[in-house]
């Protein structure tokens, strides 16, 4: 037999009699083997930590009770039992039995420890800040069931939280984060406007390009139904890159993510604020690189009049390829030659010619579609769709070849990656998943916080005066 004993002593040095002693004892077979031993150590350690956690509150309560007064000297306080409260923390669930007081004069109940336990703040669900942070970290990256399991393992208490609790807490913390951001953005925004007005004369423009990479992602919003809602994601970055690894891969050095499921204006305003902070307006050139979502060109015109819109080449090329697959369902030489011709027209800046050719093909096929020809009808619709896409993104269809030779980024995996990082992994790609608007917004808020390296700053414990 082994006896393992854990002793912790909490002592208030101002009053040496004010001591809280904790003993956790466990007996076990001599050597249980590596795996069991690891589990036993965690079990015992966490039990001791929970006791210590509670002990601190009780020691604090004693100090409070020594000097506690209700309203004034005429109040007559008497102790009237203890009431337990369960707090969910990073060391598991703990039960704190709080001393309750009754004022005989005022006929009022008082629980001095409530303030220390954070029970006066609403919306925390009796979970500590540390636990809520941990929950959000787990819950914004994987399915709620998996997050719930992780939290159980981390806290050495499998039922520390439920899947539903994870869901609710992520939603609540995400919208709390958005509210905090809204305030910050509003302040920064008005400051920026003021700075721009005061800057006279304009300073010398900074060399280099500022990229604003924008992506729209559709997320299913109800189970089974055909309802979708669009998440919008932007990544703002400069040209600076640093090498990673040995294969010549490059990483963006300086970047900010912005995400939102709210209307375009709310999103655009945020993108504008972060772009300003990263030098929009003082940079020589700004390129808005987009995936062709219908709101991007007008967002560029309204918020970034000094910027240039570029329709991402990968997206354009893919759209052209998809169109011809629908126009010529059979794999054929005709399909390939049409694709190659339109692709090179677009790459080399002959967009008017490309549109003329597409329009002709569209009219030709439309004539056949009149005679109840489903393949022709499908081809006609696909071509009309491509023509609409080109029309909506017209200013963004540039002379790609020339732009690339001039050293500009005309296509970027950043476009799609930004979206994937913020929403898709959780929301888009999980088939059958559906999200309420608040859920999507909350998860993308937390994901963006993480990607922008603002996580620790946001979650750091609040400072209190010593
Ligand atoms: Zn009183």
XYZ file of C-alpha atoms and ligand atoms in Angstrom:
467
model
C 0.000 0.000 0.000
C 0.999 3.539 -0.708
C -0.316 6.538 1.126
C -0.314 9.749 -0.800
C -1.058 12.805 1.147
C -1.452 16.346 -0.002
C -1.377 19.130 2.558
C -2.019 22.752 1.781
C -2.070 25.531 4.289
C -3.632 28.889 3.581
C -2.833 31.500 6.167
C -3.678 35.142 6.573
C -0.422 36.578 7.898
C -2.149 39.511 9.552
C -3.849 37.053 11.851
C -1.751 33.903 12.390
C -4.760 32.096 13.851
C -6.599 32.575 10.610
C -5.529 29.377 8.916
C -7.173 27.083 6.457
C -5.698 23.608 6.292
C -6.448 21.171 3.535
C -5.580 17.507 3.554
C -6.205 15.219 0.644
C -5.267 11.615 1.214
C -5.375 8.628 -1.071
C -4.308 5.006 -0.653
C -3.361 2.802 -3.535
C -1.515 -0.300 -4.622
C 2.206 0.210 -4.629
C 2.916 0.917 -8.251
C -0.130 1.057 -10.463
C 1.819 1.379 -13.723
C 2.497 4.490 -15.757
C -0.974 5.034 -17.137
C -2.911 4.522 -13.920
C -0.346 6.524 -11.980
C -0.712 9.475 -14.310
C -4.466 9.399 -13.817
C -4.109 9.073 -10.053
C -1.741 12.025 -9.870
C -4.160 14.169 -11.838
C -7.101 13.048 -9.731
C -5.381 13.842 -6.497
C -3.897 17.076 -7.751
C -7.219 18.351 -9.029
C -8.975 17.403 -5.805
C -6.363 19.397 -3.905
C -6.690 22.318 -6.296
C -10.464 22.408 -5.861
C -10.092 22.408 -2.091
C -7.493 25.132 -2.308
C -9.724 27.175 -4.581
C -12.614 26.976 -2.128
C -10.280 27.523 0.838
C -9.182 30.858 -0.556
C -12.766 32.077 -0.667
C -13.416 30.950 2.884
C -10.282 32.665 4.155
C -11.336 35.803 2.347
C -14.825 35.507 3.807
C -13.470 35.380 7.343
C -11.609 38.621 6.742
C -14.727 40.232 5.304
C -16.919 39.121 8.185
C -14.585 40.612 10.790
C -15.297 44.120 9.603
C -18.600 43.723 7.789
C -21.239 46.307 8.544
C -24.565 46.694 6.865
C -25.635 50.327 6.632
C -24.411 51.873 9.857
C -23.674 51.179 13.515
C -27.329 50.662 14.409
C -27.639 47.629 12.168
C -27.695 44.314 13.982
C -26.162 41.551 11.905
C -26.589 37.907 12.851
C -25.240 34.826 11.081
C -27.953 32.680 9.575
C -26.498 29.548 8.029
C -24.519 28.887 4.891
C -25.819 28.633 1.365
C -23.877 26.691 -1.234
C -23.179 27.819 -4.753
C -21.502 25.783 -7.470
C -18.920 27.542 -9.560
C -17.515 26.062 -12.756
C -13.786 26.720 -12.951
C -10.677 25.575 -14.775
C -10.018 23.098 -11.953
C -13.518 21.646 -12.173
C -16.739 22.325 -10.344
C -16.408 23.649 -6.837
C -18.992 24.204 -4.170
C -18.610 27.204 -1.933
C -20.810 27.427 1.157
C -21.285 31.129 1.711
C -22.076 32.614 5.089
C -25.417 34.339 5.057
C -26.144 37.294 7.303
C -29.411 38.805 8.400
C -29.811 42.385 9.520
C -32.365 42.428 12.295
C -32.965 46.119 11.999
C -33.425 46.323 8.234
C -34.860 42.815 7.861
C -32.499 42.133 4.975
C -30.397 39.174 3.899
C -26.768 39.721 2.925
C -24.182 37.340 1.483
C -20.794 39.056 1.741
C -18.918 36.623 -0.488
C -21.139 37.139 -3.539
C -19.089 40.045 -4.770
C -15.837 38.063 -4.632
C -17.427 35.148 -6.448
C -18.542 37.403 -9.249
C -22.157 36.461 -8.608
C -23.341 40.028 -8.986
C -22.276 40.095 -12.624
C -24.933 38.634 -14.842
C -24.468 36.491 -17.875
C -21.527 34.445 -16.698
C -23.581 31.368 -15.899
C -21.646 30.849 -12.664
C -18.511 30.050 -14.582
C -15.211 31.763 -13.904
C -13.535 33.958 -16.497
C -10.806 31.363 -16.848
C -13.294 28.616 -17.568
C -15.229 30.720 -20.053
C -12.008 31.487 -21.891
C -11.080 27.817 -22.006
C -14.567 26.917 -23.200
C -14.429 29.493 -25.987
C -10.999 28.334 -27.065
C -12.225 24.737 -27.347
C -15.725 25.568 -28.555
C -14.857 27.945 -31.370
C -12.629 25.436 -33.089
C -14.392 22.123 -32.998
C -17.847 20.649 -32.709
C -19.504 21.360 -29.395
C -19.579 17.707 -28.437
C -15.835 17.433 -28.884
C -15.286 20.691 -27.009
C -17.367 19.391 -24.132
C -15.233 16.252 -24.002
C -12.002 18.261 -24.105
C -13.135 20.457 -21.241
C -13.930 17.356 -19.237
C -10.416 16.053 -19.791
C -8.677 19.335 -19.101
C -10.486 19.882 -15.816
C -10.297 16.224 -14.778
C -14.058 16.254 -14.416
C -15.920 14.643 -17.329
C -19.219 16.357 -16.575
C -17.801 19.791 -15.917
C -20.074 21.166 -18.633
C -22.662 20.014 -21.140
C -22.794 20.332 -24.887
C -25.690 22.732 -24.553
C -23.733 24.831 -22.076
C -20.819 25.027 -24.511
C -23.196 26.158 -27.237
C -24.833 28.799 -25.027
C -21.581 30.108 -23.625
C -19.898 30.441 -27.019
C -22.940 32.384 -28.230
C -22.998 34.651 -25.210
C -19.257 35.317 -25.147
C -19.148 35.859 -28.900
C -21.850 38.493 -28.796
C -20.241 40.112 -25.763
C -17.016 40.281 -27.763
C -18.838 41.833 -30.733
C -20.351 44.483 -28.478
C -16.929 45.351 -27.076
C -15.557 45.524 -30.621
C -18.410 47.747 -31.799
C -17.524 50.280 -29.129
C -13.850 50.141 -29.977
C -14.472 50.468 -33.708
C -16.783 53.435 -33.174
C -14.135 55.246 -31.122
C -11.313 54.503 -33.526
C -13.488 55.385 -36.497
C -14.357 58.871 -35.256
C -10.727 59.445 -34.272
C -9.594 58.443 -37.761
C -12.067 60.770 -39.416
C -10.818 63.604 -37.221
C -7.171 62.799 -37.971
C -7.822 62.784 -41.704
C -9.545 66.165 -41.515
C -6.745 67.666 -39.434
C -3.939 66.366 -41.597
C -2.900 69.302 -43.656
C -1.009 69.130 -45.920
C -1.142 65.424 -46.752
C 1.958 63.524 -45.840
C 4.123 61.815 -48.433
C 2.563 58.500 -49.532
C 4.173 55.304 -48.281
C 5.654 52.961 -50.873
C 4.095 49.585 -51.431
C 0.669 48.076 -51.812
C -1.985 47.470 -49.211
C -4.116 44.441 -50.032
C -7.673 44.042 -48.863
C -8.646 40.485 -49.632
C -12.402 39.922 -49.419
C -14.444 36.747 -49.463
C -18.091 35.850 -49.063
C -19.039 32.459 -47.650
C -22.467 30.922 -47.559
C -23.462 29.057 -44.458
C -26.553 26.903 -44.146
C -28.885 28.439 -41.634
C -31.657 25.912 -41.054
C -31.598 22.139 -41.025
C -32.349 20.652 -44.399
C -33.856 23.867 -45.682
C -32.517 25.866 -48.574
C -31.821 28.903 -46.455
C -28.330 30.272 -46.385
C -26.689 33.310 -44.963
C -23.551 34.989 -46.066
C -20.516 35.467 -43.912
C -18.099 38.124 -45.048
C -14.421 37.940 -44.344
C -11.586 40.314 -45.115
C -7.897 39.989 -44.613
C -5.927 43.189 -44.792
C -2.221 42.826 -45.377
C 0.835 44.484 -46.816
C 3.257 42.990 -49.307
C 5.729 42.048 -46.645
C 6.435 38.345 -46.496
C 8.804 36.192 -44.528
C 10.066 32.775 -45.456
C 8.843 29.775 -43.519
C 10.442 26.373 -43.706
C 12.886 25.318 -46.351
C 10.632 25.036 -49.366
C 10.497 28.745 -50.045
C 7.020 29.109 -48.589
C 6.151 32.619 -47.595
C 4.082 33.947 -44.782
C 2.267 37.242 -44.586
C 3.960 39.329 -41.915
C 1.441 41.971 -41.082
C -2.261 41.260 -41.338
C -5.679 41.750 -39.763
C -8.847 39.750 -40.199
C -12.340 41.181 -40.154
C -15.449 39.029 -40.217
C -19.188 39.506 -39.939
C -22.534 38.000 -40.782
C -24.150 41.396 -40.413
C -25.134 43.636 -43.350
C -22.439 44.757 -45.779
C -22.257 48.269 -44.330
C -21.429 47.061 -40.833
C -18.742 44.815 -42.247
C -17.364 47.456 -44.634
C -17.093 50.023 -41.868
C -14.938 47.639 -39.854
C -12.770 46.796 -42.826
C -12.306 50.502 -43.449
C -11.208 51.159 -39.859
C -8.626 48.380 -39.895
C -7.435 49.340 -43.376
C -6.937 52.925 -42.198
C -4.893 51.704 -39.269
C -2.767 49.703 -41.668
C -2.139 52.649 -43.935
C -5.011 52.919 -46.420
C -4.922 56.492 -47.611
C -1.229 56.922 -46.953
C -0.118 53.980 -49.079
C 0.626 54.594 -52.722
C -1.710 51.848 -53.823
C -4.528 49.771 -52.411
C -5.846 46.670 -54.112
C -9.173 45.166 -53.135
C -8.925 41.549 -54.197
C -12.291 39.812 -54.158
C -13.907 36.505 -55.000
C -16.669 38.100 -57.062
C -19.387 38.218 -54.398
C -21.902 40.731 -55.717
C -21.416 43.336 -52.951
C -17.634 43.666 -53.312
C -17.433 46.147 -56.239
C -19.841 48.586 -54.588
C -18.077 48.215 -51.253
C -14.823 49.136 -52.992
C -16.401 52.217 -54.599
C -17.984 53.475 -51.385
C -15.287 52.723 -48.850
C -12.072 52.548 -50.842
C -12.393 55.069 -53.669
C -8.606 55.292 -53.877
C -8.320 51.535 -54.231
C -8.441 49.335 -57.298
C -10.744 46.339 -57.463
C -9.283 43.119 -58.798
C -11.461 40.072 -59.309
C -9.396 37.172 -58.051
C -8.008 35.286 -61.030
C -8.486 31.811 -59.538
C -12.171 32.478 -59.019
C -12.656 33.939 -62.480
C -10.855 31.056 -64.153
C -12.838 28.509 -62.166
C -16.078 30.231 -63.065
C -15.182 30.078 -66.771
C -14.290 26.385 -66.519
C -17.549 25.593 -64.700
C -19.542 27.469 -67.314
C -18.153 25.479 -70.220
C -18.663 22.226 -68.376
C -22.344 23.088 -68.264
C -22.481 24.384 -71.833
C -20.746 21.286 -73.218
C -21.599 18.490 -70.784
C -19.703 15.945 -72.876
C -15.949 16.186 -72.657
C -15.079 17.508 -76.087
C -12.475 19.358 -78.071
C -14.976 22.159 -78.450
C -15.283 22.588 -74.714
C -11.499 22.725 -74.298
C -10.938 25.185 -77.124
C -13.696 27.500 -75.908
C -12.297 27.421 -72.394
C -8.730 28.103 -73.524
C -9.782 30.936 -75.783
C -11.901 32.755 -73.228
C -9.334 32.158 -70.517
C -6.532 33.715 -72.527
C -8.747 36.635 -73.603
C -9.467 37.358 -69.975
C -5.900 36.820 -68.793
C -4.535 39.157 -71.433
C -7.009 41.943 -70.824
C -9.322 41.459 -73.843
C -12.463 41.388 -71.782
C -14.685 43.125 -74.355
C -13.810 40.499 -76.938
C -14.424 37.718 -74.459
C -17.851 39.113 -73.664
C -18.725 39.486 -77.368
C -17.828 35.863 -78.001
C -19.739 34.660 -74.971
C -22.754 36.725 -75.962
C -22.718 35.226 -79.466
C -22.489 31.716 -78.105
C -25.291 32.529 -75.697
C -27.558 33.772 -78.507
C -26.761 30.750 -80.652
C -27.604 28.342 -77.870
C -30.695 30.301 -76.846
C -32.123 29.730 -80.303
C -31.791 25.977 -79.806
C -33.133 26.166 -76.284
C -36.423 27.357 -77.730
C -36.973 23.904 -79.169
C -37.259 22.145 -75.817
C -33.636 21.187 -75.564
C -32.676 20.817 -71.879
C -28.926 20.780 -72.505
C -29.150 23.977 -74.516
C -31.292 25.580 -71.826
C -28.695 24.661 -69.225
C -25.918 26.067 -71.404
C -27.853 29.265 -72.019
C -28.386 29.769 -68.282
C -24.734 29.054 -67.504
C -23.586 31.606 -70.071
C -26.068 34.189 -68.841
C -24.758 33.604 -65.343
C -21.136 34.109 -66.437
C -22.065 37.252 -68.383
C -23.825 38.621 -65.301
C -20.804 37.791 -63.172
C -18.465 39.597 -65.572
C -20.811 42.563 -65.750
C -21.064 42.876 -61.972
C -17.298 42.590 -61.561
C -16.421 44.491 -64.743
C -13.965 46.971 -63.209
C -12.240 44.096 -61.449
C -11.531 42.149 -64.617
C -8.114 43.569 -65.363
C -5.213 42.794 -67.639
C -4.019 40.034 -65.353
C -0.864 39.177 -67.278
C 0.378 42.744 -67.267
C -0.496 43.230 -63.600
C 1.318 40.132 -62.556
C 4.384 41.142 -64.565
C 4.305 44.457 -62.716
C 4.678 42.484 -59.502
C 1.106 42.648 -58.237
C -0.835 39.863 -56.644
C -3.751 39.063 -58.967
C -4.790 35.761 -57.503
C -4.412 34.542 -54.053
C -5.181 31.585 -51.952
C -5.523 34.225 -49.242
C -8.980 34.987 -50.596
C -10.338 31.584 -49.835
C -8.129 30.875 -46.875
C -9.341 33.915 -44.998
C -12.876 32.630 -45.215
C -11.936 29.083 -44.392
C -10.044 30.116 -41.303
C -12.826 32.186 -39.898
C -15.951 30.236 -40.684
C -15.671 27.337 -43.015
C -13.916 24.790 -40.894
C -16.668 24.936 -38.350
C -19.638 25.954 -40.391
C -19.378 25.499 -44.112
C -17.686 22.190 -44.491
C -19.569 20.293 -41.871
C -22.351 18.882 -43.920
C -25.725 19.010 -42.313
C -24.637 21.585 -39.768
C -26.839 24.581 -39.526
C -26.320 27.749 -37.629
C -28.484 30.456 -36.228
C -27.233 33.915 -37.024
C -26.007 34.502 -33.502
C -24.082 31.245 -33.490
C -22.312 32.015 -36.765
C -21.525 35.520 -35.653
C -20.247 34.374 -32.257
C -17.980 31.675 -33.620
C -16.515 33.921 -36.304
C -15.979 36.690 -33.727
C -13.983 34.333 -31.516
C -12.074 32.860 -34.461
C -11.150 36.324 -35.700
C -9.978 37.326 -32.230
C -7.659 34.337 -32.257
C -6.348 34.914 -35.791
C -5.601 38.547 -35.039
C -3.499 37.564 -32.032
C -5.797 39.529 -29.756
C -6.960 36.553 -27.732
C -4.720 36.912 -24.694
C -5.178 40.638 -24.453
C -8.950 40.276 -24.549
C -9.136 37.489 -21.986
C -6.475 38.640 -19.560
C -7.697 38.842 -15.959
C -8.972 42.249 -15.013
C -6.589 44.212 -12.825
C -7.774 45.129 -9.402
C -6.289 47.687 -7.092
C -4.102 46.110 -4.434
Zn -29.143 46.981 8.301
